[in-house]
Amino acid sequence: METGKHKHDCKEVFALLSEYLDAELDAERCDEIRKHLDDCPPCIEFLESLKRTVSLCHGCQTAEQPPPLNPEVREKLMAAYRKSMQNRARQGL
Ligand SMILES: [Zn+2]
């Protein structure tokens, strides 16, 4: 089965993900992220934990336009992501 080529690797997608959560991405880029996520379970998992963290940070408010992540939180998420990428590399995934 043809898996197709990713336009972005996981790291690039992650860079977009924080914007995605900030609702700063245009529809086209959101679409690219969704396509990548369709084919990349580790990124889906990461996005889920990202969402959970963000909703905790926002006090579980479900606003239509969530406030931007503060830089400190963003840094923590970046660190968490790098760690998970390293773990995957170690496991040869
Ligand atoms: Zn990925």
Short mmCIF file of N, CA and C and ligand atoms in Angstrom, two decimals:
data_model
loop_
_atom_site.label_atom_id
_atom_site.label_comp_id
_atom_site.label_asym_id
_atom_site.label_seq_id
_atom_site.Cartn_x
_atom_site.Cartn_y
_atom_site.Cartn_z
N MET A 1 0.83 -1.21 0.00
CA MET A 1 0.00 0.00 0.00
C MET A 1 0.87 1.26 0.00
N GLU A 2 0.53 2.17 -0.84
CA GLU A 2 1.26 3.44 -0.91
C GLU A 2 0.90 4.32 0.29
N THR A 3 1.91 4.69 1.04
CA THR A 3 1.62 5.53 2.21
C THR A 3 1.69 7.01 1.87
N GLY A 4 2.27 7.34 0.72
CA GLY A 4 2.35 8.74 0.34
C GLY A 4 3.49 9.45 1.04
N LYS A 5 3.79 10.65 0.58
CA LYS A 5 4.88 11.40 1.18
C LYS A 5 4.33 12.47 2.11
N HIS A 6 4.95 12.57 3.26
CA HIS A 6 4.58 13.65 4.16
C HIS A 6 5.16 14.96 3.66
N LYS A 7 4.34 15.99 3.71
CA LYS A 7 4.86 17.30 3.37
C LYS A 7 5.77 17.82 4.48
N HIS A 8 5.48 17.36 5.68
CA HIS A 8 6.26 17.83 6.82
C HIS A 8 6.74 16.62 7.60
N ASP A 9 7.90 16.72 8.18
CA ASP A 9 8.23 15.68 9.15
C ASP A 9 7.63 16.08 10.50
N CYS A 10 7.76 15.18 11.46
CA CYS A 10 7.08 15.39 12.74
C CYS A 10 7.49 16.68 13.43
N LYS A 11 8.76 17.03 13.31
CA LYS A 11 9.22 18.24 13.99
C LYS A 11 8.58 19.48 13.40
N GLU A 12 8.47 19.50 12.09
CA GLU A 12 7.82 20.64 11.44
C GLU A 12 6.36 20.72 11.85
N VAL A 13 5.73 19.56 11.88
CA VAL A 13 4.32 19.53 12.27
C VAL A 13 4.17 20.05 13.68
N PHE A 14 5.10 19.67 14.53
CA PHE A 14 5.00 20.15 15.90
C PHE A 14 5.09 21.67 15.96
N ALA A 15 5.97 22.23 15.17
CA ALA A 15 6.10 23.69 15.14
C ALA A 15 4.76 24.32 14.77
N LEU A 16 4.04 23.65 13.87
CA LEU A 16 2.73 24.16 13.48
C LEU A 16 1.67 23.89 14.53
N LEU A 17 1.88 22.81 15.30
CA LEU A 17 0.84 22.41 16.25
C LEU A 17 0.54 23.47 17.30
N SER A 18 1.57 24.14 17.78
CA SER A 18 1.31 25.14 18.82
C SER A 18 0.51 26.30 18.23
N GLU A 19 0.78 26.61 16.96
CA GLU A 19 -0.03 27.64 16.30
C GLU A 19 -1.45 27.14 16.07
N TYR A 20 -1.52 25.87 15.72
CA TYR A 20 -2.82 25.22 15.51
C TYR A 20 -3.69 25.36 16.75
N LEU A 21 -3.06 25.11 17.91
CA LEU A 21 -3.78 25.23 19.17
C LEU A 21 -4.09 26.69 19.51
N ASP A 22 -3.28 27.57 19.03
CA ASP A 22 -3.53 29.00 19.24
C ASP A 22 -4.57 29.53 18.27
N ALA A 23 -5.00 28.65 17.37
CA ALA A 23 -5.97 29.04 16.33
C ALA A 23 -5.42 30.14 15.45
N GLU A 24 -4.12 30.06 15.18
CA GLU A 24 -3.47 31.07 14.34
C GLU A 24 -3.22 30.56 12.92
N LEU A 25 -3.51 29.30 12.71
CA LEU A 25 -3.24 28.72 11.40
C LEU A 25 -4.38 28.94 10.44
N ASP A 26 -4.03 29.14 9.19
CA ASP A 26 -5.08 29.21 8.18
C ASP A 26 -5.57 27.79 7.86
N ALA A 27 -6.68 27.73 7.17
CA ALA A 27 -7.35 26.45 6.93
C ALA A 27 -6.45 25.47 6.18
N GLU A 28 -5.66 25.99 5.26
CA GLU A 28 -4.80 25.14 4.46
C GLU A 28 -3.78 24.40 5.33
N ARG A 29 -3.19 25.13 6.24
CA ARG A 29 -2.18 24.51 7.10
C ARG A 29 -2.82 23.54 8.09
N CYS A 30 -3.98 23.90 8.61
CA CYS A 30 -4.71 22.97 9.48
C CYS A 30 -4.93 21.65 8.76
N ASP A 31 -5.26 21.76 7.49
CA ASP A 31 -5.51 20.59 6.68
C ASP A 31 -4.25 19.74 6.55
N GLU A 32 -3.12 20.39 6.34
CA GLU A 32 -1.86 19.66 6.23
C GLU A 32 -1.55 18.92 7.52
N ILE A 33 -1.81 19.58 8.65
CA ILE A 33 -1.57 18.95 9.93
C ILE A 33 -2.48 17.74 10.10
N ARG A 34 -3.75 17.91 9.76
CA ARG A 34 -4.68 16.80 9.90
C ARG A 34 -4.27 15.61 9.04
N LYS A 35 -3.80 15.90 7.84
CA LYS A 35 -3.34 14.83 6.97
C LYS A 35 -2.16 14.09 7.57
N HIS A 36 -1.24 14.84 8.12
CA HIS A 36 -0.09 14.21 8.76
C HIS A 36 -0.56 13.37 9.94
N LEU A 37 -1.46 13.90 10.73
CA LEU A 37 -1.95 13.19 11.91
C LEU A 37 -2.66 11.89 11.55
N ASP A 38 -3.32 11.88 10.41
CA ASP A 38 -3.99 10.66 9.94
C ASP A 38 -3.03 9.49 9.84
N ASP A 39 -1.79 9.84 9.58
CA ASP A 39 -0.82 8.82 9.21
C ASP A 39 0.29 8.71 10.26
N CYS A 40 0.09 9.32 11.41
CA CYS A 40 1.20 9.41 12.35
C CYS A 40 0.70 9.34 13.79
N PRO A 41 0.42 8.11 14.27
CA PRO A 41 -0.13 7.94 15.63
C PRO A 41 0.66 8.63 16.73
N PRO A 42 2.00 8.63 16.70
CA PRO A 42 2.73 9.33 17.78
C PRO A 42 2.39 10.81 17.84
N CYS A 43 2.16 11.42 16.68
CA CYS A 43 1.79 12.84 16.67
C CYS A 43 0.38 13.03 17.22
N ILE A 44 -0.50 12.09 16.94
CA ILE A 44 -1.87 12.17 17.47
C ILE A 44 -1.81 12.12 18.99
N GLU A 45 -1.03 11.16 19.48
CA GLU A 45 -0.88 11.04 20.93
C GLU A 45 -0.36 12.33 21.54
N PHE A 46 0.64 12.89 20.84
CA PHE A 46 1.23 14.12 21.37
C PHE A 46 0.22 15.25 21.35
N LEU A 47 -0.54 15.34 20.28
CA LEU A 47 -1.54 16.40 20.18
C LEU A 47 -2.57 16.28 21.30
N GLU A 48 -2.95 15.03 21.61
CA GLU A 48 -3.92 14.82 22.69
C GLU A 48 -3.36 15.32 24.02
N SER A 49 -2.09 15.00 24.29
CA SER A 49 -1.52 15.45 25.56
C SER A 49 -1.33 16.96 25.56
N LEU A 50 -1.04 17.49 24.38
CA LEU A 50 -0.92 18.94 24.24
C LEU A 50 -2.26 19.62 24.56
N LYS A 51 -3.32 19.09 23.98
CA LYS A 51 -4.64 19.65 24.23
C LYS A 51 -5.01 19.59 25.70
N ARG A 52 -4.68 18.44 26.29
CA ARG A 52 -5.00 18.27 27.71
C ARG A 52 -4.26 19.31 28.53
N THR A 53 -2.98 19.50 28.23
CA THR A 53 -2.18 20.48 28.97
C THR A 53 -2.73 21.88 28.77
N VAL A 54 -3.06 22.19 27.54
CA VAL A 54 -3.58 23.53 27.25
C VAL A 54 -4.89 23.79 27.97
N SER A 55 -5.77 22.78 27.96
CA SER A 55 -7.06 23.00 28.62
C SER A 55 -6.88 23.13 30.14
N LEU A 56 -5.89 22.42 30.68
CA LEU A 56 -5.57 22.61 32.09
C LEU A 56 -5.10 24.04 32.34
N CYS A 57 -4.24 24.51 31.47
CA CYS A 57 -3.68 25.85 31.62
C CYS A 57 -4.77 26.92 31.48
N HIS A 58 -5.73 26.62 30.69
CA HIS A 58 -6.81 27.58 30.47
C HIS A 58 -7.96 27.39 31.45
N GLY A 59 -7.73 26.53 32.44
CA GLY A 59 -8.76 26.30 33.43
C GLY A 59 -9.98 25.62 32.85
N CYS A 60 -9.73 24.76 31.85
CA CYS A 60 -10.80 23.96 31.24
C CYS A 60 -11.92 24.81 30.64
N GLN A 61 -11.60 26.00 30.25
CA GLN A 61 -12.60 26.82 29.58
C GLN A 61 -12.68 26.42 28.11
N THR A 62 -13.87 26.36 27.61
CA THR A 62 -14.02 26.04 26.20
C THR A 62 -14.48 27.28 25.45
N ALA A 63 -13.55 28.17 25.27
CA ALA A 63 -13.83 29.38 24.50
C ALA A 63 -13.72 29.05 23.02
N GLU A 64 -14.45 29.78 22.22
CA GLU A 64 -14.34 29.54 20.78
C GLU A 64 -12.96 29.90 20.28
N GLN A 65 -12.42 30.99 20.79
CA GLN A 65 -11.05 31.36 20.46
C GLN A 65 -10.22 31.32 21.72
N PRO A 66 -9.46 30.23 21.88
CA PRO A 66 -8.67 30.11 23.08
C PRO A 66 -7.57 31.18 23.12
N PRO A 67 -7.24 31.65 24.30
CA PRO A 67 -6.16 32.62 24.42
C PRO A 67 -4.83 31.98 24.02
N PRO A 68 -3.86 32.75 23.58
CA PRO A 68 -2.58 32.18 23.17
C PRO A 68 -1.88 31.51 24.34
N LEU A 69 -1.10 30.51 24.00
CA LEU A 69 -0.28 29.87 25.03
C LEU A 69 0.73 30.87 25.55
N ASN A 70 0.95 30.84 26.84
CA ASN A 70 2.03 31.69 27.29
C ASN A 70 3.37 31.00 27.00
N PRO A 71 4.42 31.80 26.81
CA PRO A 71 5.70 31.27 26.33
C PRO A 71 6.28 30.19 27.24
N GLU A 72 6.04 30.32 28.52
CA GLU A 72 6.56 29.34 29.47
C GLU A 72 5.96 27.97 29.21
N VAL A 73 4.64 27.94 29.03
CA VAL A 73 3.95 26.69 28.74
C VAL A 73 4.43 26.11 27.43
N ARG A 74 4.59 26.98 26.46
CA ARG A 74 5.06 26.55 25.15
C ARG A 74 6.44 25.88 25.27
N GLU A 75 7.31 26.48 26.08
CA GLU A 75 8.63 25.91 26.30
C GLU A 75 8.55 24.51 26.89
N LYS A 76 7.66 24.34 27.87
CA LYS A 76 7.50 23.04 28.51
C LYS A 76 7.03 22.00 27.50
N LEU A 77 6.11 22.40 26.65
CA LEU A 77 5.59 21.48 25.65
C LEU A 77 6.68 21.11 24.64
N MET A 78 7.48 22.10 24.27
CA MET A 78 8.60 21.84 23.37
C MET A 78 9.53 20.81 23.98
N ALA A 79 9.86 21.00 25.26
CA ALA A 79 10.76 20.08 25.95
C ALA A 79 10.17 18.68 25.99
N ALA A 80 8.87 18.60 26.28
CA ALA A 80 8.20 17.31 26.33
C ALA A 80 8.22 16.63 24.97
N TYR A 81 8.04 17.43 23.94
CA TYR A 81 8.03 16.87 22.60
C TYR A 81 9.41 16.36 22.21
N ARG A 82 10.42 17.15 22.48
CA ARG A 82 11.79 16.73 22.15
C ARG A 82 12.10 15.41 22.83
N LYS A 83 11.68 15.30 24.09
CA LYS A 83 11.93 14.09 24.84
C LYS A 83 11.24 12.90 24.18
N SER A 84 10.02 13.09 23.77
CA SER A 84 9.29 11.98 23.15
C SER A 84 9.90 11.61 21.80
N MET A 85 10.44 12.61 21.09
CA MET A 85 11.11 12.31 19.83
C MET A 85 12.38 11.50 20.08
N GLN A 86 13.09 11.85 21.15
CA GLN A 86 14.31 11.12 21.49
C GLN A 86 13.99 9.68 21.86
N ASN A 87 12.92 9.50 22.63
CA ASN A 87 12.51 8.14 23.00
C ASN A 87 12.18 7.32 21.77
N ARG A 88 11.49 7.93 20.85
CA ARG A 88 11.13 7.22 19.62
C ARG A 88 12.36 6.86 18.83
N ALA A 89 13.32 7.79 18.77
CA ALA A 89 14.55 7.53 18.03
C ALA A 89 15.28 6.35 18.66
N ARG A 90 15.29 6.32 19.96
CA ARG A 90 15.99 5.25 20.68
C ARG A 90 15.33 3.89 20.40
N GLN A 91 13.99 3.94 20.25
CA GLN A 91 13.28 2.70 19.98
C GLN A 91 13.30 2.34 18.50
N GLY A 92 13.95 3.17 17.71
CA GLY A 92 14.06 2.91 16.29
C GLY A 92 12.76 3.10 15.53
N LEU A 93 11.91 3.98 16.03
CA LEU A 93 10.64 4.20 15.36
C LEU A 93 10.77 5.36 14.36
ZN ZN B 1 4.27 12.86 12.99
#
